[in-house]
Amino acid sequence: MEAHALTLLELRQKIGAIDGRIPRETHGFRYLQQPIAKGSVVEFAGQGKTELCAHFLSEHPELSVAWVEDEFSLNPYALWQRHLNFENLVFVEAGRDMSWAIHQLLHSQAFDLIVSSGRQWEENELRRFQLLSEKAKSTFFLLSEKPQPAWVQSLQVQTRRDDGGLLQTRILRNRITG
Amino acid sequence: MKVLCLFFSREVPLAAIAEAFYGYSPQISLRRNEALYVEIEKCRHLYDDDFFLEKAREIAEIFKCATARVALAEDIPTALAFARHQIFKKEKLPIEALADYAFPFGIPESAARELEHLFFTLPRLGLFNLRDFQKLSSGSLTNRFGALGFHLHRALRDSSGLNWPLFRPSEILQEEQSLDDGWRVEDTESIQFVLRGILDRLLLRLRGRGQALRRFELYFELENHSLLREKSYRLHFDLLEPQMSLKTLLSVVRDRVQFELRQKPLGAPVTLVRLQALEMVPWIYAQKDLMNPHKEEKREQRIGVLSRLQIRLGKEAVFHAEPVENYLPESNWRRRDPFHFREIQARDRHPARPLRLLTEPRKIYFQEGFVTIGSRRLKVLSVEDHEILSGGLWNRLFERRYSILRAQDDGGANETYWVFLENQNLFLHGVFD
């Protein structure tokens, strides 16, 4: 009986079910001093979320990125000023087909990173994206106005601007180990 | 010389199958409704005999001619006789194989009757195979079997110097499939099943021609029905990137058909599906990158998914962005084709701009330390000069004084806006998000 219980414990540890931390391949993120797991769902929420995402992309010019917006309000000139690699960056203005577009992009496994901005997602929809991200090893960045109360995100970062306009970050949830 | 022969016992699209071999050898000839010859001597350094036999069977299967008989020989008549009779020793071939030696590109009507009579007579004389016929002395042939007998004997002795009739690929490249009553095709699933075969054949022909698909038309003919207004259905596909991958094309076509049928369903079962290539471009075969074998695959996946997105969302909705030099912030980038990246020529002459830009600058109001944006009222923390932009044509001159406005809402959250003053009016133009 004791041996059986031990095996179960070992198994649980292996799948990260004990402490909720899943060891995976990661991308470093100097700005946040925090690695980001490949194939995970990461949420940046609040004022300065796009700036934080731009920081990550400028640190990783080698990643092929699809940036999906429902209505396009990004300023690509400003992204270029922040030294993003435009050769590896494709923009998609998906309108009401945003869920379908993200699904297609993740399913294709053709991009290392998908950025979704401009829409709040239901938890089951996020779960679907998480499964596809894991399978494709494509990291899924979610930029939202407020942190979404879902358990799907491996990393959840709250961003804000201080009185001087500087970007401040606070990690709300972290289930990533390097 | 080495000749590959494919022999078909029923009528098949011979010219289409021949096109599939065009990539291996340009020397191809057809025997009316029956056989196809490919001269493969020149490419035997690249491929061996087994490869060709396997390839021939594979191509025949794709064209739904799995019963095709295949053979290799040193000359056309022997290859034809081997393929037809599936006997691979020349001496053992039946006496009827003489016709293949005498007329390898088809029997003329004038000789058909005489040949029939000859093949009736020869076995009665104890001549059952080619070895028996070869033993006859050539001097006695004309007296015994006429001019045809002599011609047959000579052809059997030496058939290497034949002229190959020229084969030209058809001008119109299309593949179709008629659907009989037993097969009801009216939904995307079944259409996709039919399309797979058609696309496979079309791509095989394109590969033979050394071309890639750029533009094509999909045509459905519907079952005749008195209430049916339109008896056919056409979809045009304009691919930004020429395609040769079955997987990519199939997914592009599937998504589009699914989308279109949702908008406008087929009124009746499909009786014919046709795919016609409208524009092709030369296809360059490139050696795969051995150091990075997944690069090509990933590129194809990328093209595939972007094509699908463009078909559903519109061409403008999927793009690369290209910064350009322009005084107006709303015009200093443009949308470019996502398949071809162009080096950025612009030079950055501006301080860091906001990451979000409003499509149209929005008028806002500043009063007693507060700014009103729509229905929101925020407390202004600071206003900082950012840049002055002026320019335009003589009749559209503008001068905008941009500032960075920091404000705080009721909940204590800080916002950083990009605003400008023009003609004493304050406009919100961007957000440092």
CSV table of N, CA and C in Angstrom, one decimal, chain A residues 91-156:
chain,number,residue,atom,x,y,z
A,91,PHE,N,0.8,41.1,-39.1
A,91,PHE,CA,-0.4,41.6,-38.4
A,91,PHE,C,-1.7,41.0,-39.0
A,92,VAL,N,-2.6,40.8,-38.2
A,92,VAL,CA,-3.9,40.3,-38.6
A,92,VAL,C,-5.0,41.1,-38.0
A,93,GLU,N,-5.9,41.7,-38.8
A,93,GLU,CA,-7.0,42.4,-38.3
A,93,GLU,C,-8.2,41.5,-38.5
A,94,ALA,N,-8.6,40.9,-37.4
A,94,ALA,CA,-9.6,39.7,-37.6
A,94,ALA,C,-11.0,40.1,-37.4
A,95,GLY,N,-11.3,41.2,-36.8
A,95,GLY,CA,-12.7,41.6,-36.6
A,95,GLY,C,-13.5,40.6,-35.8
A,96,ARG,N,-14.7,40.2,-36.2
A,96,ARG,CA,-15.4,39.2,-35.4
A,96,ARG,C,-14.9,37.8,-35.6
A,97,ASP,N,-14.0,37.6,-36.5
A,97,ASP,CA,-13.5,36.2,-36.7
A,97,ASP,C,-12.2,36.0,-35.9
A,98,MET,N,-12.0,36.8,-34.8
A,98,MET,CA,-10.8,36.7,-34.1
A,98,MET,C,-10.5,35.3,-33.5
A,99,SER,N,-11.5,34.7,-33.0
A,99,SER,CA,-11.3,33.4,-32.4
A,99,SER,C,-10.9,32.4,-33.4
A,100,TRP,N,-11.6,32.5,-34.6
A,100,TRP,CA,-11.2,31.6,-35.7
A,100,TRP,C,-9.8,31.8,-36.2
A,101,ALA,N,-9.4,33.1,-36.3
A,101,ALA,CA,-8.1,33.4,-36.8
A,101,ALA,C,-7.0,32.9,-35.8
A,102,ILE,N,-7.2,33.1,-34.5
A,102,ILE,CA,-6.2,32.6,-33.6
A,102,ILE,C,-6.1,31.1,-33.6
A,103,HIS,N,-7.3,30.5,-33.7
A,103,HIS,CA,-7.3,29.0,-33.8
A,103,HIS,C,-6.5,28.5,-35.0
A,104,GLN,N,-6.7,29.2,-36.1
A,104,GLN,CA,-6.0,28.8,-37.4
A,104,GLN,C,-4.5,29.0,-37.2
A,105,LEU,N,-4.1,30.1,-36.6
A,105,LEU,CA,-2.7,30.4,-36.4
A,105,LEU,C,-2.0,29.4,-35.5
A,106,LEU,N,-2.7,29.1,-34.4
A,106,LEU,CA,-2.1,28.1,-33.5
A,106,LEU,C,-2.1,26.8,-34.1
A,107,HIS,N,-3.1,26.4,-34.7
A,107,HIS,CA,-3.2,25.1,-35.3
A,107,HIS,C,-2.2,24.8,-36.4
A,108,SER,N,-1.8,25.9,-37.1
A,108,SER,CA,-0.9,25.8,-38.2
A,108,SER,C,0.6,25.5,-37.7
A,109,GLN,N,0.8,25.8,-36.5
A,109,GLN,CA,2.2,25.6,-35.9
A,109,GLN,C,3.3,26.4,-36.6
A,110,ALA,N,2.8,27.4,-37.3
A,110,ALA,CA,3.8,28.1,-38.2
A,110,ALA,C,4.4,29.3,-37.5
A,111,PHE,N,3.9,29.7,-36.3
A,111,PHE,CA,4.4,30.9,-35.6
A,111,PHE,C,4.9,30.5,-34.2
A,112,ASP,N,5.9,31.2,-33.8
A,112,ASP,CA,6.4,30.9,-32.4
A,112,ASP,C,5.6,31.6,-31.4
A,113,LEU,N,5.0,32.7,-31.8
A,113,LEU,CA,4.3,33.5,-30.8
A,113,LEU,C,3.0,34.1,-31.5
A,114,ILE,N,1.9,34.1,-30.7
A,114,ILE,CA,0.7,34.7,-31.2
A,114,ILE,C,0.3,35.8,-30.2
A,115,VAL,N,0.1,37.0,-30.6
A,115,VAL,CA,-0.3,38.0,-29.7
A,115,VAL,C,-1.8,38.3,-30.0
A,116,SER,N,-2.6,38.3,-28.9
A,116,SER,CA,-4.0,38.6,-29.1
A,116,SER,C,-4.3,39.9,-28.3
A,117,SER,N,-4.9,40.8,-29.0
A,117,SER,CA,-5.2,42.1,-28.3
A,117,SER,C,-6.6,42.6,-28.7
A,118,GLY,N,-7.3,43.2,-27.7
A,118,GLY,CA,-8.5,43.8,-28.0
A,118,GLY,C,-9.8,43.1,-27.6
A,119,ARG,N,-9.7,41.9,-27.0
A,119,ARG,CA,-10.9,41.2,-26.7
A,119,ARG,C,-10.7,40.4,-25.4
A,120,GLN,N,-11.7,40.3,-24.6
A,120,GLN,CA,-11.8,39.5,-23.4
A,120,GLN,C,-12.3,38.1,-23.8
A,121,TRP,N,-11.6,37.1,-23.3
A,121,TRP,CA,-12.0,35.7,-23.8
A,121,TRP,C,-12.7,35.0,-22.6
A,122,GLU,N,-13.6,34.2,-23.0
A,122,GLU,CA,-14.3,33.2,-22.0
A,122,GLU,C,-13.2,32.2,-21.6
A,123,GLU,N,-13.4,31.6,-20.4
A,123,GLU,CA,-12.4,30.7,-19.9
A,123,GLU,C,-12.3,29.4,-20.8
A,124,ASN,N,-13.4,29.0,-21.3
A,124,ASN,CA,-13.3,27.7,-22.1
A,124,ASN,C,-12.6,28.0,-23.5
A,125,GLU,N,-12.7,29.3,-23.9
A,125,GLU,CA,-12.0,29.7,-25.2
A,125,GLU,C,-10.5,29.7,-24.9
A,126,LEU,N,-10.2,30.3,-23.7
A,126,LEU,CA,-8.8,30.4,-23.3
A,126,LEU,C,-8.2,29.0,-23.2
A,127,ARG,N,-9.0,28.1,-22.6
A,127,ARG,CA,-8.5,26.7,-22.4
A,127,ARG,C,-8.2,26.1,-23.8
A,128,ARG,N,-9.0,26.4,-24.7
A,128,ARG,CA,-8.8,25.8,-26.1
A,128,ARG,C,-7.5,26.3,-26.7
A,129,PHE,N,-7.3,27.6,-26.5
A,129,PHE,CA,-6.0,28.2,-27.0
A,129,PHE,C,-4.8,27.6,-26.3
A,130,GLN,N,-5.0,27.4,-25.0
A,130,GLN,CA,-3.9,26.8,-24.2
A,130,GLN,C,-3.5,25.4,-24.7
A,131,LEU,N,-4.5,24.6,-25.0
A,131,LEU,CA,-4.2,23.3,-25.5
A,131,LEU,C,-3.5,23.3,-26.9
A,132,LEU,N,-4.0,24.2,-27.7
A,132,LEU,CA,-3.4,24.4,-29.0
A,132,LEU,C,-2.0,24.9,-28.9
A,133,SER,N,-1.8,25.9,-28.0
A,133,SER,CA,-0.4,26.5,-27.8
A,133,SER,C,0.6,25.4,-27.3
A,134,GLU,N,0.1,24.6,-26.4
A,134,GLU,CA,1.0,23.5,-25.9
A,134,GLU,C,1.4,22.6,-27.0
A,135,LYS,N,0.4,22.2,-27.8
A,135,LYS,CA,0.6,21.3,-28.9
A,135,LYS,C,1.6,21.9,-30.0
A,136,ALA,N,1.3,23.2,-30.3
A,136,ALA,CA,2.1,23.8,-31.3
A,136,ALA,C,3.5,24.4,-30.8
A,137,LYS,N,3.6,24.4,-29.5
A,137,LYS,CA,4.8,25.1,-28.8
A,137,LYS,C,4.8,26.5,-29.2
A,138,SER,N,3.7,27.1,-29.5
A,138,SER,CA,3.6,28.5,-29.8
A,138,SER,C,3.1,29.3,-28.5
A,139,THR,N,3.8,30.2,-28.1
A,139,THR,CA,3.4,31.0,-26.9
A,139,THR,C,2.3,31.9,-27.3
A,140,PHE,N,1.3,32.0,-26.4
A,140,PHE,CA,0.1,32.8,-26.7
A,140,PHE,C,0.1,34.0,-25.7
A,141,PHE,N,0.3,35.2,-26.2
A,141,PHE,CA,0.2,36.4,-25.4
A,141,PHE,C,-1.2,37.1,-25.5
A,142,LEU,N,-1.6,37.3,-24.3
A,142,LEU,CA,-3.0,37.9,-24.2
A,142,LEU,C,-2.8,39.3,-23.6
A,143,LEU,N,-3.2,40.3,-24.4
A,143,LEU,CA,-3.1,41.7,-23.9
A,143,LEU,C,-4.5,42.1,-23.5
A,144,SER,N,-4.7,42.4,-22.2
A,144,SER,CA,-6.1,42.8,-21.8
A,144,SER,C,-6.1,44.0,-20.9
A,145,GLU,N,-7.3,44.6,-20.8
A,145,GLU,CA,-7.4,45.8,-20.0
A,145,GLU,C,-7.2,45.5,-18.5
A,146,LYS,N,-7.9,44.4,-18.1
A,146,LYS,CA,-7.9,44.0,-16.7
A,146,LYS,C,-7.5,42.5,-16.6
A,147,PRO,N,-6.8,42.1,-15.6
A,147,PRO,CA,-6.5,40.7,-15.5
A,147,PRO,C,-7.7,39.8,-15.5
A,148,GLN,N,-7.7,38.8,-16.3
A,148,GLN,CA,-8.9,37.9,-16.5
A,148,GLN,C,-8.9,36.9,-15.4
A,149,PRO,N,-10.0,36.7,-14.8
A,149,PRO,CA,-10.1,35.7,-13.7
A,149,PRO,C,-10.2,34.3,-14.2
A,150,ALA,N,-9.1,33.8,-14.9
A,150,ALA,CA,-9.1,32.5,-15.3
A,150,ALA,C,-7.9,31.8,-14.8
A,151,TRP,N,-7.9,30.4,-14.8
A,151,TRP,CA,-6.7,29.7,-14.3
A,151,TRP,C,-5.8,29.2,-15.4
A,152,VAL,N,-6.1,29.6,-16.6
A,152,VAL,CA,-5.4,29.1,-17.8
A,152,VAL,C,-4.0,29.7,-17.9
A,153,GLN,N,-3.8,31.0,-17.6
A,153,GLN,CA,-2.6,31.7,-17.8
A,153,GLN,C,-1.4,31.1,-16.9
A,154,SER,N,-0.3,30.8,-17.6
A,154,SER,CA,0.9,30.4,-16.8
A,154,SER,C,1.5,31.5,-16.1
A,155,LEU,N,1.5,32.7,-16.8
A,155,LEU,CA,2.1,33.9,-16.2
A,155,LEU,C,1.1,35.0,-16.4
A,156,GLN,N,0.8,35.7,-15.3
A,156,GLN,CA,-0.1,36.8,-15.4
A,156,GLN,C,0.6,38.1,-14.8
